[in-house]
Tab-separated table of C-alpha atoms and ligand atoms in Angstrom:
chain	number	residue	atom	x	y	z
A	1	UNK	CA	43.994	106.262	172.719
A	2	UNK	CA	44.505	110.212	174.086
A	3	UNK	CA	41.792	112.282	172.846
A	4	UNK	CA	43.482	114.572	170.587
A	5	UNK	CA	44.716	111.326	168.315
A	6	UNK	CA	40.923	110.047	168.431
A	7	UNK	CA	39.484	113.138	166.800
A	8	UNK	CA	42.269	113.474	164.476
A	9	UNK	CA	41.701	109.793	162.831
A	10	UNK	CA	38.405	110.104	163.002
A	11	UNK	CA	38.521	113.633	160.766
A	12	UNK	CA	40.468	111.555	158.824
A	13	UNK	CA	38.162	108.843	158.006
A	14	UNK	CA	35.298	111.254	157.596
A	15	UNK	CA	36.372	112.247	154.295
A	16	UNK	CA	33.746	110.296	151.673
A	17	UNK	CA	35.521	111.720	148.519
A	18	UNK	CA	38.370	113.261	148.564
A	19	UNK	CA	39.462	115.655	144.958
A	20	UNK	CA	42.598	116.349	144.712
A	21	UNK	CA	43.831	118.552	142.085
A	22	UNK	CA	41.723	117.317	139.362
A	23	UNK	CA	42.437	117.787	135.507
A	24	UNK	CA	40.036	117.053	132.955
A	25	UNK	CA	39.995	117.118	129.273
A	26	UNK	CA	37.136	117.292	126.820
A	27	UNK	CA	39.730	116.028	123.496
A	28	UNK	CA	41.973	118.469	122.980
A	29	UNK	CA	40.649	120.920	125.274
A	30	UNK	CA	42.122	121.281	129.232
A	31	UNK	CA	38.371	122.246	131.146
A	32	UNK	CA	39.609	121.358	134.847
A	33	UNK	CA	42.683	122.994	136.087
A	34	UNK	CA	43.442	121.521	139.591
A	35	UNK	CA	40.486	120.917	140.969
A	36	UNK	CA	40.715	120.321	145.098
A	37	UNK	CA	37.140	119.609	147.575
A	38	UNK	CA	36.152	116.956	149.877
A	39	UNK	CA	32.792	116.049	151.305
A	40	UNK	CA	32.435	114.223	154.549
A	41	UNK	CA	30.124	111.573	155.441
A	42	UNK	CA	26.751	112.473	155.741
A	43	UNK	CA	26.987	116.483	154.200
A	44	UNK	CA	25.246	118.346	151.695
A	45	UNK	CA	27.876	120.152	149.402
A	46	UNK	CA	26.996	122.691	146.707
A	47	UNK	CA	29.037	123.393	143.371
A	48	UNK	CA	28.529	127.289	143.046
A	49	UNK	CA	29.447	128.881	139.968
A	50	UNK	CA	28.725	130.837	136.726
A	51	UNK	CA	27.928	128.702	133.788
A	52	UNK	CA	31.087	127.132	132.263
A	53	UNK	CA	32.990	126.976	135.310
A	54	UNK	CA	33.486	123.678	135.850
A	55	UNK	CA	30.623	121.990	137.838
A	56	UNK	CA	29.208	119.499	135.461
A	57	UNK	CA	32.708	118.169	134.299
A	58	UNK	CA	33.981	117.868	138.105
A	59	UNK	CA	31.190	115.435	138.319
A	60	UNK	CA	31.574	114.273	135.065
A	61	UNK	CA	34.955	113.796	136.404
A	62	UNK	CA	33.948	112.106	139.350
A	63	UNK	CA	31.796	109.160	137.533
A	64	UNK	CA	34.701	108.715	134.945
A	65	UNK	CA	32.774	109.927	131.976
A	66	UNK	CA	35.492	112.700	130.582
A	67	UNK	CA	38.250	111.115	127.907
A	68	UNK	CA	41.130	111.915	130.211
A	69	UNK	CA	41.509	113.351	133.593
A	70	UNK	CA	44.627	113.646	136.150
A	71	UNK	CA	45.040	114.209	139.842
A	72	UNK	CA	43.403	112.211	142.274
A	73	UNK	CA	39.632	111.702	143.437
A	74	UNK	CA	38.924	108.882	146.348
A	75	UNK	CA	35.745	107.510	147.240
A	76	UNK	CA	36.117	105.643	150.861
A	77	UNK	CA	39.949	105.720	150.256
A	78	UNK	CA	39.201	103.782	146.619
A	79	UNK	CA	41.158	106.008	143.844
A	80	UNK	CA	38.697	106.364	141.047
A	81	UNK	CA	41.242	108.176	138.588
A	82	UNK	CA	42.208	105.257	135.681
A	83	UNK	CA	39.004	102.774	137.307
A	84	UNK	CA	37.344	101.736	134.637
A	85	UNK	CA	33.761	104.285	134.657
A	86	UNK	CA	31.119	100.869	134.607
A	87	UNK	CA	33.104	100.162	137.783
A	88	UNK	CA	32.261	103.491	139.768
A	89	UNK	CA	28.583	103.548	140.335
A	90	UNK	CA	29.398	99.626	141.682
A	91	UNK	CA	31.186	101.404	144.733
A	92	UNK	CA	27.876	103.641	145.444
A	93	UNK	CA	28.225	106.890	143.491
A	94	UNK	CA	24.662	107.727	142.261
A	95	UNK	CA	24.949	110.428	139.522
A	96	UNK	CA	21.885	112.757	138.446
A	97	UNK	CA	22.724	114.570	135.510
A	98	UNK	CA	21.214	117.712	134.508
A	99	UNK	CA	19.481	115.749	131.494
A	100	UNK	CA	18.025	113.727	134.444
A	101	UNK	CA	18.248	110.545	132.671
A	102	UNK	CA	15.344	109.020	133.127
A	103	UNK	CA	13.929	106.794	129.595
A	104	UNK	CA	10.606	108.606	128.540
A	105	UNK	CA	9.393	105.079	127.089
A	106	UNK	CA	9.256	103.205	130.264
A	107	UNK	CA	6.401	103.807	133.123
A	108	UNK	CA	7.560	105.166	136.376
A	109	UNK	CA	7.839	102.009	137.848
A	110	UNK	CA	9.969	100.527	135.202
A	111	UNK	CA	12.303	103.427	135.814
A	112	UNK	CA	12.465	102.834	139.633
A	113	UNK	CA	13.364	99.409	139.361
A	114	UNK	CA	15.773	99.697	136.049
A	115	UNK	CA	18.874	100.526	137.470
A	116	UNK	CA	20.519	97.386	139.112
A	117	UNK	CA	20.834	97.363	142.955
A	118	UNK	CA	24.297	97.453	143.966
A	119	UNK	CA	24.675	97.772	147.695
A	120	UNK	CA	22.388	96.826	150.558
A	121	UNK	CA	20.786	99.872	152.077
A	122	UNK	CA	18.732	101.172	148.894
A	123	UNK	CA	15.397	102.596	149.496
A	124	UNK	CA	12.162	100.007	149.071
A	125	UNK	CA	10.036	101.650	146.207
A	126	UNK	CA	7.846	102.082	149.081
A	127	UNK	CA	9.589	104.548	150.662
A	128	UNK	CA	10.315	106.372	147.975
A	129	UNK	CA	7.071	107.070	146.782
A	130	UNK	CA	6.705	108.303	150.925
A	131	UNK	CA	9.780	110.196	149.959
A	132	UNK	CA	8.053	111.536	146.818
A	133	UNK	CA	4.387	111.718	147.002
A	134	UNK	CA	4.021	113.355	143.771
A	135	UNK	CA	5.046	110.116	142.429
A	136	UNK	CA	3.009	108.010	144.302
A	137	UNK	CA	-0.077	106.506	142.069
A	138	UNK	CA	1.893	107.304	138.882
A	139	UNK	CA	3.215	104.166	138.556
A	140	UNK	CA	1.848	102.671	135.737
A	141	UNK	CA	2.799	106.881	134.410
A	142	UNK	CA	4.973	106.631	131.327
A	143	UNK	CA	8.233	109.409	131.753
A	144	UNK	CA	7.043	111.806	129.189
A	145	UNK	CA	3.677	112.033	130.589
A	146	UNK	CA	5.143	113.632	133.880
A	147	UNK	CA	5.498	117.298	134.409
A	148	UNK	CA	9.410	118.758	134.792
A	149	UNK	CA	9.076	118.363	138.528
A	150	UNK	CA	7.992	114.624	138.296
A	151	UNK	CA	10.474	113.871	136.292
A	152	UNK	CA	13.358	115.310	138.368
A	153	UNK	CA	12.076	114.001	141.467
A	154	UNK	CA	11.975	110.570	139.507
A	155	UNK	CA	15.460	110.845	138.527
A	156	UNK	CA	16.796	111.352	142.080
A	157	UNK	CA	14.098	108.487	143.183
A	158	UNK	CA	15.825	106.129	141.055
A	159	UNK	CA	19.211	106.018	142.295
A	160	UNK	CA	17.817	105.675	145.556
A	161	UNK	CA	16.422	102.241	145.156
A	162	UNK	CA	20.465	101.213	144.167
A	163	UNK	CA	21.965	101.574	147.377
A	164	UNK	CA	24.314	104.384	146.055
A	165	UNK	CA	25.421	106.402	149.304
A	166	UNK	CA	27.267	109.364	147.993
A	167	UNK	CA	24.449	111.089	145.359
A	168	UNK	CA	25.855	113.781	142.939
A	169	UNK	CA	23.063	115.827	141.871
A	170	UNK	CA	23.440	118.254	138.751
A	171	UNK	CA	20.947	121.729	139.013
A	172	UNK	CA	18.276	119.434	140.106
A	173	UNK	CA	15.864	122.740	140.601
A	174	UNK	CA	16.847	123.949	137.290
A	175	UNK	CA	13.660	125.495	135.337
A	176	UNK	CA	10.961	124.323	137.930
A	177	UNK	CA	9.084	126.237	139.621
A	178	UNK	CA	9.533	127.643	143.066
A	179	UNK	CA	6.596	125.077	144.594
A	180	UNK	CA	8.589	122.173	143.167
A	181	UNK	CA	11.688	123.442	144.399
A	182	UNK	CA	10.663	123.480	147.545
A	183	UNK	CA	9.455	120.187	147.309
A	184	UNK	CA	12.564	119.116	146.193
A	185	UNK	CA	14.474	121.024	149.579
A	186	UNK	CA	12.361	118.889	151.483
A	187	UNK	CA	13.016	115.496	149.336
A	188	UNK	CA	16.670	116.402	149.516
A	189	UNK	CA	16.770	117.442	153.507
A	190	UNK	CA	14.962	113.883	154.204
A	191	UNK	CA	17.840	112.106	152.762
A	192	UNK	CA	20.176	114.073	154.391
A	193	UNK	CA	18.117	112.974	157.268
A	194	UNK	CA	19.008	109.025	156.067
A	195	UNK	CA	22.208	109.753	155.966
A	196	UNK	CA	22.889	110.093	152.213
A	197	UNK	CA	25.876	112.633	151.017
A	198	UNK	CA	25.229	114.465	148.485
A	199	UNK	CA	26.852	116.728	146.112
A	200	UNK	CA	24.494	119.797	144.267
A	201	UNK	CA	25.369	121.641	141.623
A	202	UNK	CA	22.898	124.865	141.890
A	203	UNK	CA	22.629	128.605	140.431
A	204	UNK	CA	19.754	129.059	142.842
A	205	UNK	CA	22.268	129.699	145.943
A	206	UNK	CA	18.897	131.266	147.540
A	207	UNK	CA	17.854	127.341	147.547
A	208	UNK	CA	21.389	125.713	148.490
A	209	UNK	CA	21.608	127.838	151.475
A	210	UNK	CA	18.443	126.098	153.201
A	211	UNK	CA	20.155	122.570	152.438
A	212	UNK	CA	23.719	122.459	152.900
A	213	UNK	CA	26.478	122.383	155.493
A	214	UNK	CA	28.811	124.291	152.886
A	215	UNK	CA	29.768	125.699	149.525
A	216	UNK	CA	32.573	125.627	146.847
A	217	UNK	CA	32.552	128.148	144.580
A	218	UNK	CA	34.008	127.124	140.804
A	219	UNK	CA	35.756	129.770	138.277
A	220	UNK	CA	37.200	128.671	135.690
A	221	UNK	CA	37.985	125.070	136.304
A	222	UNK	CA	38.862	124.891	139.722
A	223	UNK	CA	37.604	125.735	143.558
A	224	UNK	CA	38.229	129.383	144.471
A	225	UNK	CA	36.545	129.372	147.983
A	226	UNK	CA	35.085	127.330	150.361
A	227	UNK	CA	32.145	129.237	152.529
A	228	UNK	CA	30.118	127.395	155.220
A	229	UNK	CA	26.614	127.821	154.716
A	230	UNK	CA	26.301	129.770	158.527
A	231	UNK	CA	29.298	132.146	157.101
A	232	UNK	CA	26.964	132.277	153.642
A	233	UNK	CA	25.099	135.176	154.887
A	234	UNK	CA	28.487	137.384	155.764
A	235	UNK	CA	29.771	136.544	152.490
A	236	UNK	CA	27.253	137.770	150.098
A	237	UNK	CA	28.774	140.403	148.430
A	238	UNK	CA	31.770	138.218	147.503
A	239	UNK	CA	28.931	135.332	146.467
A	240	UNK	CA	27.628	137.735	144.004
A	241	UNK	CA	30.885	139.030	142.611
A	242	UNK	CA	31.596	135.272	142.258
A	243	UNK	CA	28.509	134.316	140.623
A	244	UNK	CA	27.975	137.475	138.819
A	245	UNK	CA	24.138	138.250	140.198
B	301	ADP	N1	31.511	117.987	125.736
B	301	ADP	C1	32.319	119.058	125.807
B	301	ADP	N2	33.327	119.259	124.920
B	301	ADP	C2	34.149	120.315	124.988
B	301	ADP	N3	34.051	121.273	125.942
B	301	ADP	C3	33.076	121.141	126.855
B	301	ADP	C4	32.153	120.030	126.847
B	301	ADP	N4	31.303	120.181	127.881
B	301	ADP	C5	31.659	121.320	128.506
B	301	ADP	N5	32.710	121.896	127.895
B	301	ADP	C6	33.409	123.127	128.318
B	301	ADP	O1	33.957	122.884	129.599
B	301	ADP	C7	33.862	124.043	130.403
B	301	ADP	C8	33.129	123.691	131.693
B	301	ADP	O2	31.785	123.337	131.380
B	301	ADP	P1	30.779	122.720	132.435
B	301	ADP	O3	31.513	121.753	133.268
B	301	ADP	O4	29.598	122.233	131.688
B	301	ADP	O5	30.423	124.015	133.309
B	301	ADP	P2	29.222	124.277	134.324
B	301	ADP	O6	28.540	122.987	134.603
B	301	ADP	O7	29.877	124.907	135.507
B	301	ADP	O8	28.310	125.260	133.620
B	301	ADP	C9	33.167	125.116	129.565
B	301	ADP	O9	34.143	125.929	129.017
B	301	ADP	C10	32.474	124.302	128.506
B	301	ADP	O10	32.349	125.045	127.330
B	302	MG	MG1	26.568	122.416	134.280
């Protein structure tokens, strides 16, 4: 095969999930107008935006938890739009909402090992408590008894176990403080490392900039720029106009 055709089907195949202008309805009301992004194998993406713009319905979206939506989102070439939503996480979409998720009754461990395994290539709980010292020892811990930090890092942790490859994270540094949030760069950078995609919303663009390859920046329900995280610096001014900071 000539070169040039080589890289070209290998861009294409590259693309993990693949949005194409996305609609999404809450009932009556139209929240996503045309939403377009696509994350690659392997890279950290960030949702930028103000609040309201979009971010947690596009995942919402995404995991097939909004009444209706139009358009067209693929995972590995699979077209998630009318798949029933039980049937998404199945294909390895690990979601993280901003409510984290995690059941306050049950110890840590009975959180880690809740959600079913679908996929081979999940974590051992083993290596996520390397992952996540903080966790480590807590085991028996039940969820309301850890701090904000613990319990974030213990929502990631347990889609990890699940063999989910593409992770969509929702403001996972969201009210903690800046110790933990650098705790949670590193936890986040390691499973980069493992080759995990992942897809952030975050306000703290300080923070996304030391994790991710690039950023899409969300205004009123849709994607109004796309800014690699080395052109992040250049593009500041516009960031803030964008975000409003
Ligand atoms: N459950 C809901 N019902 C109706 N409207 C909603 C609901 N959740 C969010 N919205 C609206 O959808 C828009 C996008 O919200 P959201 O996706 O939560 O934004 P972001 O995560 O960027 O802050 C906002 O106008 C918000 O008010
Ligand atoms: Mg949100």
């Amino acid at each position: 095969m000539p070169d040039g055709m080589q890289s070209k089907t290998s861009q294409v195949g590259t693309a993990m999930l693949e949005v194409r202008d996305l609609h999404g309805f809450y009932g009556e009301s139209h929240v996503l107008h045309g939403v377009s992004l696509e994350v690659r194998q392997g890279e950290v993406v960030t949702l930028l935006g103000r609040n309201g713009a979009g971010k947690t319905s596009t995942m919402r979206a995404i995991m097939g938890i909004m009444a209706k939506r139009t358009g067209s989102i693929r995972f590995q070439g699979t077209e998630l739009i009318g798949m029933a939503p039980h049937r998404i996480p199945r294909l390895g979409i690990g979601y993280v909402p901003e409510e984290r998720g995690i059941f306050s009754s049950l110890s840590v461990d009975e959180n880690l090992t809740l959600p079913p395994v679908i996929k081979d290539g999940g974590m051992t709980v083993e290596q996520i408590y390397e992952l996540f010292p903080n966790l480590k020892g807590r085991g028996s811990t039940q969820g309301t008894r850890l701090s904000g930090g613990e319990q974030q890092m213990l929502a990631i942790a347990r889609i990890l176990r699940t063999g989910a490859n593409l992770i969509l994270l929702d403001e996972p540094t969201e009210g903690l403080a800046p110790v933990i949030i650098e705790q949670i760069g590193v936890a986040v950078r390691a499973l980069k490392q493992r080759g995990f995609t992942i897809v952030l919303v975050e306000q703290n663009f300080r923070f996304a900039a030391t994790i991710a390859d690039r950023h899409y920046v969300m205004e009123e329900g849709h994607v109004v720029d796309m800014i690699p995280n080395d052109q992040l610096h250049a593009n500041m001014d516009k960031l803030h106009t964008y975000l409003g900071v």
